Amino acid sequence: MQAEHREVPVPSGEQVEIAQAAIGFNFFDVLQRRGLISENEPGRVMGIEGAGRVTAVGPRVTDFAVGDRVGYLKSQGAYAGARLIESDLLFPLPDDVSFEVAAALTVKGSTAWLCAVRLVELEPGQTVLVTTAAGGVGSLIARLAAHRGARVIGSVGSDAKRKVARENGAADVTVGLNDAIDQVAWLTNGNGVDIVFDGIGADTANRLLESGTVRKDGTIVSFGAGAGFPRADPDAIARRGAAVLAPQVPNYVQTASDLRGCMAKVLALYRAGAFGEISPTVYPLSEAPLLHDQVERRAVSGISVLVA
Ligand SMILES: NC(=O)c1ccc[n+]([C@@H]2O[C@H](COP(=O)([O-])OP(=O)(O)OC[C@H]3O[C@@H](n4cnc5c(N)ncnc54)[C@H](OP(=O)(O)O)[C@@H]3O)[C@@H](O)[C@H]2O)c1
């Protein structure tokens, strides 16, 4: 990554110009920069999520005006002080939600909502395992599950992150997948947890199925790819009699109305306290390379945002 100066063209058609107040950092950005999502394109502006104020609108924009507060979740080109974006990719940002909270919660909050509300029914008294319980999405899912009255077992990658997982509502914290498998067996009398939310990916679902870490008739929601894209073997799923879901937010949030409806639900959860206090770590945009480096060394926890 390198910083450079570019002029923002005058918006045309349904384009909107935004002065960006906060930019969401996502693990996706690291995967993309490393060429694991798609081929690297020279000159590509990193980032897919941000929040700010409308500063100009194209001639066919009807739903936003100069001065409006807005956010977006899936438009390449977020690591910038200002940018153009199609108006149907924006949602209106209410005055009671800061730009930093919006940049923290748009992708990660909608993922947490999809995984832990839309796709499964979390009930008080259930036991859930959240891997990457100190990461961005993992933090929000752990907090949401604890808020719903579930008993949360959090798994993290190092001792240093134990405290963060506890602050995210985990009653028990394990370090590494082997420890998670052993602790779940012990804590559930060998029955397994009701639901696993997994951000590690690669062969994690297979290991959780084969070890009985998810209960029979339970569910693994495989949302992330910290160690590689998730693969679950249909035979392992069948042998355990469990379900494995692999949701991707862009497949559920496709239209402007999907986006605005989803964000209304995410912000309602935030206002109801389901995500607890959101206070992301803030980096200047010029330090994006440092943030990526720290994330790749697994030295970062919680949610990070960039400010221009
Ligand atoms: N399904 C969707 O629609 C959707 C939407 C958004 C994000 N995601 C995915 O969700 C995951 C989390 O995203 P995020 O933005 O919240 O990321 P994040 O805050 O950077 O968290 C990623 C976590 O992954 C863990 N990790 C990193 N490298 C690992 C490795 N080699 N082996 C095992 N664990 C590793 C780290 O936890 P420890 O160091 O504690 O192990 C870290 O806390 C990413 O894989 C992202 O692509 C999916």
mmCIF file of C-alpha atoms and ligand atoms in Angstrom:
data_model
loop_
_atom_site.group_PDB
_atom_site.id
_atom_site.type_symbol
_atom_site.label_atom_id
_atom_site.label_comp_id
_atom_site.label_asym_id
_atom_site.label_seq_id
_atom_site.Cartn_x
_atom_site.Cartn_y
_atom_site.Cartn_z
ATOM 1 C CA MET A 1 0.000 0.000 0.000
ATOM 2 C CA GLN A 2 1.103 3.519 -0.671
ATOM 3 C CA ALA A 3 -0.547 6.914 -0.278
ATOM 4 C CA GLU A 4 -1.117 9.091 -3.311
ATOM 5 C CA HIS A 5 -3.037 12.203 -4.289
ATOM 6 C CA ARG A 6 -5.952 11.798 -6.701
ATOM 7 C CA GLU A 7 -8.648 14.269 -7.718
ATOM 8 C CA VAL A 8 -12.222 13.164 -7.034
ATOM 9 C CA PRO A 9 -14.228 13.697 -10.256
ATOM 10 C CA VAL A 10 -17.540 15.585 -10.231
ATOM 11 C CA PRO A 11 -20.335 13.067 -9.508
ATOM 12 C CA SER A 12 -22.415 12.058 -12.521
ATOM 13 C CA GLY A 13 -25.726 10.192 -12.842
ATOM 14 C CA GLU A 14 -26.566 8.508 -9.538
ATOM 15 C CA GLN A 15 -23.177 9.092 -7.976
ATOM 16 C CA VAL A 16 -22.636 10.833 -4.658
ATOM 17 C CA GLU A 17 -19.433 12.417 -3.361
ATOM 18 C CA ILE A 18 -18.678 11.749 0.309
ATOM 19 C CA ALA A 19 -16.189 13.402 2.653
ATOM 20 C CA GLN A 20 -15.228 10.351 4.668
ATOM 21 C CA ALA A 21 -15.084 10.790 8.423
ATOM 22 C CA ALA A 22 -14.313 7.158 9.330
ATOM 23 C CA ILE A 23 -13.332 4.073 7.350
ATOM 24 C CA GLY A 24 -13.955 0.504 8.504
ATOM 25 C CA PHE A 25 -10.977 -1.849 8.605
ATOM 26 C CA ASN A 26 -11.857 -5.471 7.777
ATOM 27 C CA PHE A 27 -9.824 -8.683 7.677
ATOM 28 C CA PHE A 28 -11.170 -8.855 4.113
ATOM 29 C CA ASP A 29 -8.801 -5.954 3.320
ATOM 30 C CA VAL A 30 -5.809 -8.070 4.362
ATOM 31 C CA LEU A 31 -7.003 -11.096 2.376
ATOM 32 C CA GLN A 32 -7.577 -8.889 -0.649
ATOM 33 C CA ARG A 33 -4.210 -7.118 -0.344
ATOM 34 C CA ARG A 34 -2.510 -10.505 -0.194
ATOM 35 C CA GLY A 35 -4.281 -11.504 -3.427
ATOM 36 C CA LEU A 36 -6.318 -14.255 -1.714
ATOM 37 C CA ILE A 37 -9.736 -12.868 -2.702
ATOM 38 C CA SER A 38 -9.035 -11.765 -6.254
ATOM 39 C CA GLU A 39 -6.098 -10.848 -8.433
ATOM 40 C CA ASN A 40 -4.322 -7.712 -7.269
ATOM 41 C CA GLU A 41 -5.111 -4.731 -9.471
ATOM 42 C CA PRO A 42 -2.483 -1.997 -9.707
ATOM 43 C CA GLY A 43 -3.844 1.300 -8.368
ATOM 44 C CA ARG A 44 -6.798 -0.246 -6.571
ATOM 45 C CA VAL A 45 -7.957 1.799 -3.576
ATOM 46 C CA MET A 46 -8.295 -0.543 -0.595
ATOM 47 C CA GLY A 47 -11.304 -0.798 1.730
ATOM 48 C CA ILE A 48 -15.013 -1.473 1.342
ATOM 49 C CA GLU A 49 -16.687 0.330 4.253
ATOM 50 C CA GLY A 50 -16.957 3.909 5.448
ATOM 51 C CA ALA A 51 -19.101 6.725 6.803
ATOM 52 C CA GLY A 52 -19.178 10.461 6.239
ATOM 53 C CA ARG A 53 -21.128 13.402 4.817
ATOM 54 C CA VAL A 54 -22.459 13.943 1.328
ATOM 55 C CA THR A 55 -20.609 16.843 -0.309
ATOM 56 C CA ALA A 56 -22.025 16.683 -3.866
ATOM 57 C CA VAL A 57 -24.645 14.661 -5.758
ATOM 58 C CA GLY A 58 -25.053 13.637 -9.386
ATOM 59 C CA PRO A 59 -28.034 14.907 -11.435
ATOM 60 C CA ARG A 60 -30.113 11.720 -10.997
ATOM 61 C CA VAL A 61 -29.710 11.356 -7.200
ATOM 62 C CA THR A 62 -33.068 11.740 -5.475
ATOM 63 C CA ASP A 63 -32.652 10.100 -2.074
ATOM 64 C CA PHE A 64 -29.618 11.994 -0.671
ATOM 65 C CA ALA A 65 -28.655 15.667 -0.467
ATOM 66 C CA VAL A 66 -25.530 17.654 0.375
ATOM 67 C CA GLY A 67 -24.897 17.526 4.137
ATOM 68 C CA ASP A 68 -26.579 14.120 4.733
ATOM 69 C CA ARG A 69 -24.796 11.665 7.003
ATOM 70 C CA VAL A 70 -24.342 8.299 5.274
ATOM 71 C CA GLY A 71 -22.571 4.939 5.504
ATOM 72 C CA TYR A 72 -21.895 2.012 3.151
ATOM 73 C CA LEU A 73 -20.659 -1.543 3.402
ATOM 74 C CA LYS A 74 -19.571 -2.972 0.126
ATOM 75 C CA SER A 75 -17.977 -0.557 -2.221
ATOM 76 C CA GLN A 76 -14.295 -0.808 -3.091
ATOM 77 C CA GLY A 77 -12.311 2.397 -2.582
ATOM 78 C CA ALA A 78 -12.823 3.254 1.096
ATOM 79 C CA TYR A 79 -9.237 4.090 2.144
ATOM 80 C CA ALA A 80 -9.578 7.724 1.026
ATOM 81 C CA GLY A 81 -10.431 11.141 2.424
ATOM 82 C CA ALA A 82 -13.170 11.622 -0.175
ATOM 83 C CA ARG A 83 -14.729 9.374 -2.809
ATOM 84 C CA LEU A 84 -17.568 8.830 -5.248
ATOM 85 C CA ILE A 85 -20.122 6.075 -4.703
ATOM 86 C CA GLU A 86 -23.415 5.002 -6.290
ATOM 87 C CA SER A 87 -26.310 6.272 -4.153
ATOM 88 C CA ASP A 88 -27.987 2.844 -3.935
ATOM 89 C CA LEU A 89 -24.968 1.572 -1.968
ATOM 90 C CA LEU A 90 -25.574 4.124 0.816
ATOM 91 C CA PHE A 91 -27.741 4.030 3.906
ATOM 92 C CA PRO A 92 -28.792 7.134 5.865
ATOM 93 C CA LEU A 93 -26.865 7.408 9.124
ATOM 94 C CA PRO A 94 -28.985 8.627 12.056
ATOM 95 C CA ASP A 95 -27.620 11.537 14.133
ATOM 96 C CA ASP A 96 -27.288 9.420 17.287
ATOM 97 C CA VAL A 97 -24.690 7.101 15.687
ATOM 98 C CA SER A 98 -21.172 8.535 15.375
ATOM 99 C CA PHE A 99 -19.191 8.084 12.168
ATOM 100 C CA GLU A 100 -16.655 5.927 14.022
ATOM 101 C CA VAL A 101 -19.367 3.650 15.409
ATOM 102 C CA ALA A 102 -20.882 3.402 11.923
ATOM 103 C CA ALA A 103 -17.509 2.429 10.412
ATOM 104 C CA ALA A 104 -17.068 -0.117 13.213
ATOM 105 C CA LEU A 105 -20.533 -1.634 12.900
ATOM 106 C CA THR A 106 -21.571 -1.666 9.265
ATOM 107 C CA VAL A 107 -19.779 -4.759 7.909
ATOM 108 C CA LYS A 108 -19.088 -6.403 11.259
ATOM 109 C CA GLY A 109 -22.484 -5.623 12.808
ATOM 110 C CA SER A 110 -24.347 -6.853 9.734
ATOM 111 C CA THR A 111 -22.261 -10.046 9.781
ATOM 112 C CA ALA A 112 -23.052 -10.545 13.484
ATOM 113 C CA TRP A 113 -26.756 -9.902 12.800
ATOM 114 C CA LEU A 114 -26.774 -12.331 9.858
ATOM 115 C CA CYS A 115 -24.940 -15.090 11.757
ATOM 116 C CA ALA A 116 -26.524 -14.768 15.191
ATOM 117 C CA VAL A 117 -30.023 -13.370 14.530
ATOM 118 C CA ARG A 118 -31.152 -13.929 10.951
ATOM 119 C CA LEU A 119 -29.849 -17.502 10.579
ATOM 120 C CA VAL A 120 -30.098 -19.018 14.045
ATOM 121 C CA GLU A 121 -32.378 -18.584 17.012
ATOM 122 C CA LEU A 122 -30.236 -17.826 20.035
ATOM 123 C CA GLU A 123 -32.031 -18.712 23.238
ATOM 124 C CA PRO A 124 -31.230 -18.068 26.887
ATOM 125 C CA GLY A 125 -29.458 -21.038 28.394
ATOM 126 C CA GLN A 126 -27.891 -22.255 25.164
ATOM 127 C CA THR A 127 -24.156 -22.820 25.113
ATOM 128 C CA VAL A 128 -22.218 -21.388 22.190
ATOM 129 C CA LEU A 129 -18.570 -21.477 21.157
ATOM 130 C CA VAL A 130 -17.242 -18.344 19.447
ATOM 131 C CA THR A 131 -13.824 -18.761 17.858
ATOM 132 C CA THR A 132 -11.873 -15.518 17.197
ATOM 133 C CA ALA A 133 -13.759 -14.149 20.238
ATOM 134 C CA ALA A 134 -11.365 -11.194 20.451
ATOM 135 C CA GLY A 135 -11.602 -10.284 16.735
ATOM 136 C CA GLY A 136 -13.970 -7.716 15.221
ATOM 137 C CA VAL A 137 -16.892 -9.880 14.087
ATOM 138 C CA GLY A 138 -16.172 -12.444 16.812
ATOM 139 C CA SER A 139 -16.402 -9.742 19.525
ATOM 140 C CA LEU A 140 -19.809 -8.607 18.309
ATOM 141 C CA ILE A 141 -21.179 -12.161 18.041
ATOM 142 C CA ALA A 142 -19.912 -13.024 21.541
ATOM 143 C CA ARG A 143 -21.492 -9.886 22.990
ATOM 144 C CA LEU A 144 -24.769 -10.471 21.153
ATOM 145 C CA ALA A 145 -24.944 -14.101 22.311
ATOM 146 C CA ALA A 146 -24.211 -13.128 25.933
ATOM 147 C CA HIS A 147 -26.823 -10.361 25.715
ATOM 148 C CA ARG A 148 -29.366 -12.962 24.551
ATOM 149 C CA GLY A 149 -28.614 -15.049 27.667
ATOM 150 C CA ALA A 150 -26.459 -17.727 26.039
ATOM 151 C CA ARG A 151 -23.430 -19.103 27.856
ATOM 152 C CA VAL A 152 -20.473 -18.086 25.712
ATOM 153 C CA ILE A 153 -17.243 -20.054 25.469
ATOM 154 C CA GLY A 154 -14.730 -17.867 23.672
ATOM 155 C CA SER A 155 -11.683 -19.148 21.850
ATOM 156 C CA VAL A 156 -8.708 -16.877 21.106
ATOM 157 C CA GLY A 157 -5.264 -17.322 19.579
ATOM 158 C CA SER A 158 -3.063 -16.234 22.502
ATOM 159 C CA ASP A 159 -3.091 -15.697 26.262
ATOM 160 C CA ALA A 160 -2.838 -11.959 25.685
ATOM 161 C CA LYS A 161 -6.340 -11.962 24.163
ATOM 162 C CA ARG A 162 -8.072 -13.843 26.998
ATOM 163 C CA LYS A 163 -9.036 -10.621 28.777
ATOM 164 C CA VAL A 164 -10.656 -9.191 25.629
ATOM 165 C CA ALA A 165 -12.784 -12.312 25.162
ATOM 166 C CA ARG A 166 -13.941 -12.072 28.787
ATOM 167 C CA GLU A 167 -14.841 -8.404 28.260
ATOM 168 C CA ASN A 168 -16.856 -9.572 25.253
ATOM 169 C CA GLY A 169 -19.026 -11.722 27.512
ATOM 170 C CA ALA A 170 -17.248 -15.094 27.372
ATOM 171 C CA ALA A 171 -17.782 -16.982 30.636
ATOM 172 C CA ASP A 172 -14.963 -19.375 29.704
ATOM 173 C CA VAL A 173 -12.002 -18.625 27.468
ATOM 174 C CA THR A 174 -9.802 -21.146 25.675
ATOM 175 C CA VAL A 175 -6.574 -20.587 23.748
ATOM 176 C CA GLY A 176 -6.301 -22.359 20.400
ATOM 177 C CA LEU A 177 -8.612 -24.913 18.838
ATOM 178 C CA ASN A 178 -7.283 -27.979 20.687
ATOM 179 C CA ASP A 179 -7.960 -26.286 24.013
ATOM 180 C CA ALA A 180 -11.449 -25.241 22.793
ATOM 181 C CA ILE A 181 -12.277 -28.834 21.841
ATOM 182 C CA ASP A 182 -11.086 -30.164 25.236
ATOM 183 C CA GLN A 183 -12.815 -27.459 27.275
ATOM 184 C CA VAL A 184 -16.115 -27.816 25.423
ATOM 185 C CA ALA A 185 -16.101 -31.576 26.044
ATOM 186 C CA TRP A 186 -15.520 -30.952 29.730
ATOM 187 C CA LEU A 187 -17.973 -28.051 30.117
ATOM 188 C CA THR A 188 -20.806 -29.821 28.235
ATOM 189 C CA ASN A 189 -20.281 -33.344 29.645
ATOM 190 C CA GLY A 190 -19.237 -34.498 26.190
ATOM 191 C CA ASN A 191 -22.469 -33.339 24.530
ATOM 192 C CA GLY A 192 -21.042 -30.407 22.582
ATOM 193 C CA VAL A 193 -22.292 -26.840 22.281
ATOM 194 C CA ASP A 194 -25.570 -25.857 20.631
ATOM 195 C CA ILE A 195 -23.999 -23.437 18.166
ATOM 196 C CA VAL A 196 -20.454 -22.655 17.034
ATOM 197 C CA PHE A 197 -19.648 -19.329 15.404
ATOM 198 C CA ASP A 198 -16.345 -19.862 13.619
ATOM 199 C CA GLY A 199 -14.071 -17.171 12.246
ATOM 200 C CA ILE A 200 -10.984 -19.381 11.809
ATOM 201 C CA GLY A 201 -12.189 -21.322 8.758
ATOM 202 C CA ALA A 202 -9.942 -23.818 6.878
ATOM 203 C CA ASP A 203 -10.607 -27.304 8.364
ATOM 204 C CA THR A 204 -12.045 -26.008 11.678
ATOM 205 C CA ALA A 205 -15.626 -27.131 10.973
ATOM 206 C CA ASN A 206 -14.449 -30.686 10.177
ATOM 207 C CA ARG A 207 -12.462 -30.821 13.410
ATOM 208 C CA LEU A 208 -15.427 -29.563 15.442
ATOM 209 C CA LEU A 209 -17.753 -32.109 13.805
ATOM 210 C CA GLU A 210 -15.382 -35.067 14.213
ATOM 211 C CA SER A 211 -14.594 -34.190 17.839
ATOM 212 C CA GLY A 212 -18.263 -33.743 18.744
ATOM 213 C CA THR A 213 -17.639 -30.131 19.803
ATOM 214 C CA VAL A 214 -20.967 -29.170 18.229
ATOM 215 C CA ARG A 215 -23.890 -31.214 19.572
ATOM 216 C CA LYS A 216 -25.905 -33.588 17.409
ATOM 217 C CA ASP A 217 -28.549 -31.480 15.669
ATOM 218 C CA GLY A 218 -26.444 -28.403 16.477
ATOM 219 C CA THR A 219 -25.199 -25.745 14.059
ATOM 220 C CA ILE A 220 -21.820 -24.422 12.991
ATOM 221 C CA VAL A 221 -22.006 -20.948 11.506
ATOM 222 C CA SER A 222 -18.780 -20.687 9.571
ATOM 223 C CA PHE A 223 -18.389 -16.982 8.856
ATOM 224 C CA GLY A 224 -14.658 -16.345 8.607
ATOM 225 C CA ALA A 225 -11.386 -17.332 7.024
ATOM 226 C CA GLY A 226 -8.672 -16.334 9.519
ATOM 227 C CA ALA A 227 -6.640 -19.448 8.639
ATOM 228 C CA GLY A 228 -8.085 -20.082 5.160
ATOM 229 C CA PHE A 229 -11.415 -20.374 3.377
ATOM 230 C CA PRO A 230 -13.719 -22.737 5.295
ATOM 231 C CA ARG A 231 -14.290 -26.254 4.011
ATOM 232 C CA ALA A 232 -16.749 -28.681 5.597
ATOM 233 C CA ASP A 233 -16.901 -32.297 4.477
ATOM 234 C CA PRO A 234 -20.502 -33.434 3.755
ATOM 235 C CA ASP A 235 -19.716 -36.886 5.236
ATOM 236 C CA ALA A 236 -18.491 -35.330 8.489
ATOM 237 C CA ILE A 237 -21.644 -33.178 8.624
ATOM 238 C CA ALA A 238 -23.862 -36.215 8.032
ATOM 239 C CA ARG A 239 -22.031 -38.379 10.601
ATOM 240 C CA ARG A 240 -22.567 -35.728 13.293
ATOM 241 C CA GLY A 241 -26.106 -34.909 12.210
ATOM 242 C CA ALA A 242 -25.329 -31.209 12.512
ATOM 243 C CA ALA A 243 -25.793 -28.286 10.141
ATOM 244 C CA VAL A 244 -23.021 -26.105 8.751
ATOM 245 C CA LEU A 245 -23.911 -22.663 7.427
ATOM 246 C CA ALA A 246 -21.487 -20.514 5.473
ATOM 247 C CA PRO A 247 -23.190 -17.127 5.138
ATOM 248 C CA GLN A 248 -21.701 -14.221 3.220
ATOM 249 C CA VAL A 249 -23.217 -10.795 3.862
ATOM 250 C CA PRO A 250 -23.092 -9.690 0.183
ATOM 251 C CA ASN A 251 -25.320 -12.643 -0.726
ATOM 252 C CA TYR A 252 -27.992 -11.480 1.736
ATOM 253 C CA VAL A 253 -27.591 -7.731 1.330
ATOM 254 C CA GLN A 254 -27.915 -7.076 -2.381
ATOM 255 C CA THR A 255 -30.327 -4.211 -2.947
ATOM 256 C CA ALA A 256 -30.574 -0.733 -1.437
ATOM 257 C CA SER A 257 -33.624 -1.880 0.458
ATOM 258 C CA ASP A 258 -31.768 -4.972 1.814
ATOM 259 C CA LEU A 259 -28.930 -2.717 2.979
ATOM 260 C CA ARG A 260 -31.132 -0.099 4.618
ATOM 261 C CA GLY A 261 -33.322 -2.790 6.266
ATOM 262 C CA CYS A 262 -30.273 -4.683 7.537
ATOM 263 C CA MET A 263 -28.621 -1.555 8.940
ATOM 264 C CA ALA A 264 -31.858 -0.518 10.666
ATOM 265 C CA LYS A 265 -31.784 -3.890 12.461
ATOM 266 C CA VAL A 266 -28.078 -3.605 13.300
ATOM 267 C CA LEU A 267 -28.523 -0.110 14.719
ATOM 268 C CA ALA A 268 -31.591 -1.235 16.692
ATOM 269 C CA LEU A 269 -29.436 -3.979 18.267
ATOM 270 C CA TYR A 270 -26.734 -1.391 19.013
ATOM 271 C CA ARG A 271 -29.234 0.963 20.666
ATOM 272 C CA ALA A 272 -30.663 -1.931 22.699
ATOM 273 C CA GLY A 273 -27.163 -2.579 24.074
ATOM 274 C CA ALA A 274 -26.743 -5.968 22.370
ATOM 275 C CA PHE A 275 -23.225 -5.052 21.186
ATOM 276 C CA GLY A 276 -22.252 -3.207 24.392
ATOM 277 C CA GLU A 277 -20.142 -0.102 24.131
ATOM 278 C CA ILE A 278 -18.464 0.297 20.745
ATOM 279 C CA SER A 279 -15.133 2.088 21.083
ATOM 280 C CA PRO A 280 -12.955 1.089 18.140
ATOM 281 C CA THR A 281 -9.214 1.634 18.058
ATOM 282 C CA VAL A 282 -8.634 4.584 15.741
ATOM 283 C CA TYR A 283 -5.682 4.774 13.321
ATOM 284 C CA PRO A 284 -4.877 7.655 10.978
ATOM 285 C CA LEU A 285 -5.382 6.557 7.371
ATOM 286 C CA SER A 286 -1.650 7.068 6.788
ATOM 287 C CA GLU A 287 -1.050 4.218 9.268
ATOM 288 C CA ALA A 288 -3.098 1.651 7.319
ATOM 289 C CA PRO A 289 0.105 -0.287 6.441
ATOM 290 C CA LEU A 290 0.977 -0.479 10.153
ATOM 291 C CA LEU A 291 -2.537 -1.711 11.009
ATOM 292 C CA HIS A 292 -2.370 -4.407 8.312
ATOM 293 C CA ASP A 293 1.028 -5.502 9.600
ATOM 294 C CA GLN A 294 -0.225 -5.720 13.206
ATOM 295 C CA VAL A 295 -3.316 -7.667 12.140
ATOM 296 C CA GLU A 296 -1.181 -10.132 10.182
ATOM 297 C CA ARG A 297 0.984 -10.622 13.272
ATOM 298 C CA ARG A 298 -2.262 -11.227 15.243
ATOM 299 C CA ALA A 299 -1.344 -8.410 17.601
ATOM 300 C CA VAL A 300 -4.668 -6.539 17.276
ATOM 301 C CA SER A 301 -7.941 -7.227 19.051
ATOM 302 C CA GLY A 302 -11.430 -5.759 18.773
ATOM 303 C CA ILE A 303 -12.522 -3.344 16.061
ATOM 304 C CA SER A 304 -10.234 -0.893 14.252
ATOM 305 C CA VAL A 305 -11.226 2.116 12.157
ATOM 306 C CA LEU A 306 -9.180 4.508 10.044
ATOM 307 C CA VAL A 307 -9.689 8.268 9.957
ATOM 308 C CA ALA A 308 -8.585 10.420 7.057
HETATM 309 N N1 LIG B 1 -19.214 -14.091 6.133
HETATM 310 C C1 LIG B 1 -19.189 -12.773 5.949
HETATM 311 O O1 LIG B 1 -20.062 -12.185 5.316
HETATM 312 C C2 LIG B 1 -18.070 -11.996 6.574
HETATM 313 C C3 LIG B 1 -18.190 -10.625 6.787
HETATM 314 C C4 LIG B 1 -17.149 -9.959 7.436
HETATM 315 C C5 LIG B 1 -16.012 -10.663 7.823
HETATM 316 N N2 LIG B 1 -15.913 -11.983 7.525
HETATM 317 C C6 LIG B 1 -14.727 -12.758 7.921
HETATM 318 O O2 LIG B 1 -14.748 -12.847 9.324
HETATM 319 C C7 LIG B 1 -13.417 -12.959 9.802
HETATM 320 C C8 LIG B 1 -13.181 -11.923 10.874
HETATM 321 O O3 LIG B 1 -13.189 -10.646 10.277
HETATM 322 P P1 LIG B 1 -12.805 -9.345 11.126
HETATM 323 O O4 LIG B 1 -12.843 -8.187 10.211
HETATM 324 O O5 LIG B 1 -13.603 -9.339 12.364
HETATM 325 O O6 LIG B 1 -11.272 -9.689 11.445
HETATM 326 P P2 LIG B 1 -10.310 -9.407 12.667
HETATM 327 O O7 LIG B 1 -10.892 -8.447 13.621
HETATM 328 O O8 LIG B 1 -8.974 -9.107 12.099
HETATM 329 O O9 LIG B 1 -10.271 -10.813 13.368
HETATM 330 C C9 LIG B 1 -9.717 -11.905 12.736
HETATM 331 C C10 LIG B 1 -9.374 -12.907 13.798
HETATM 332 O O10 LIG B 1 -8.895 -14.072 13.120
HETATM 333 C C11 LIG B 1 -7.951 -14.700 13.924
HETATM 334 N N3 LIG B 1 -6.865 -15.189 13.086
HETATM 335 C C12 LIG B 1 -6.068 -14.463 12.294
HETATM 336 N N4 LIG B 1 -5.195 -15.264 11.660
HETATM 337 C C13 LIG B 1 -5.476 -16.524 12.068
HETATM 338 C C14 LIG B 1 -4.925 -17.804 11.778
HETATM 339 N N5 LIG B 1 -3.898 -17.952 10.924
HETATM 340 N N6 LIG B 1 -5.446 -18.872 12.401
HETATM 341 C C15 LIG B 1 -6.475 -18.736 13.248
HETATM 342 N N7 LIG B 1 -7.049 -17.549 13.565
HETATM 343 C C16 LIG B 1 -6.534 -16.459 12.970
HETATM 344 C C17 LIG B 1 -7.441 -13.678 14.937
HETATM 345 O O11 LIG B 1 -7.756 -14.167 16.224
HETATM 346 P P3 LIG B 1 -6.676 -14.759 17.242
HETATM 347 O O12 LIG B 1 -5.365 -14.085 16.999
HETATM 348 O O13 LIG B 1 -7.259 -14.528 18.590
HETATM 349 O O14 LIG B 1 -6.650 -16.202 16.889
HETATM 350 C C18 LIG B 1 -8.280 -12.437 14.719
HETATM 351 O O15 LIG B 1 -8.831 -11.961 15.933
HETATM 352 C C19 LIG B 1 -12.503 -12.783 8.588
HETATM 353 O O16 LIG B 1 -12.061 -14.034 8.137
HETATM 354 C C20 LIG B 1 -13.402 -12.132 7.569
HETATM 355 O O17 LIG B 1 -13.003 -12.402 6.253
HETATM 356 C C21 LIG B 1 -16.912 -12.658 6.922
#
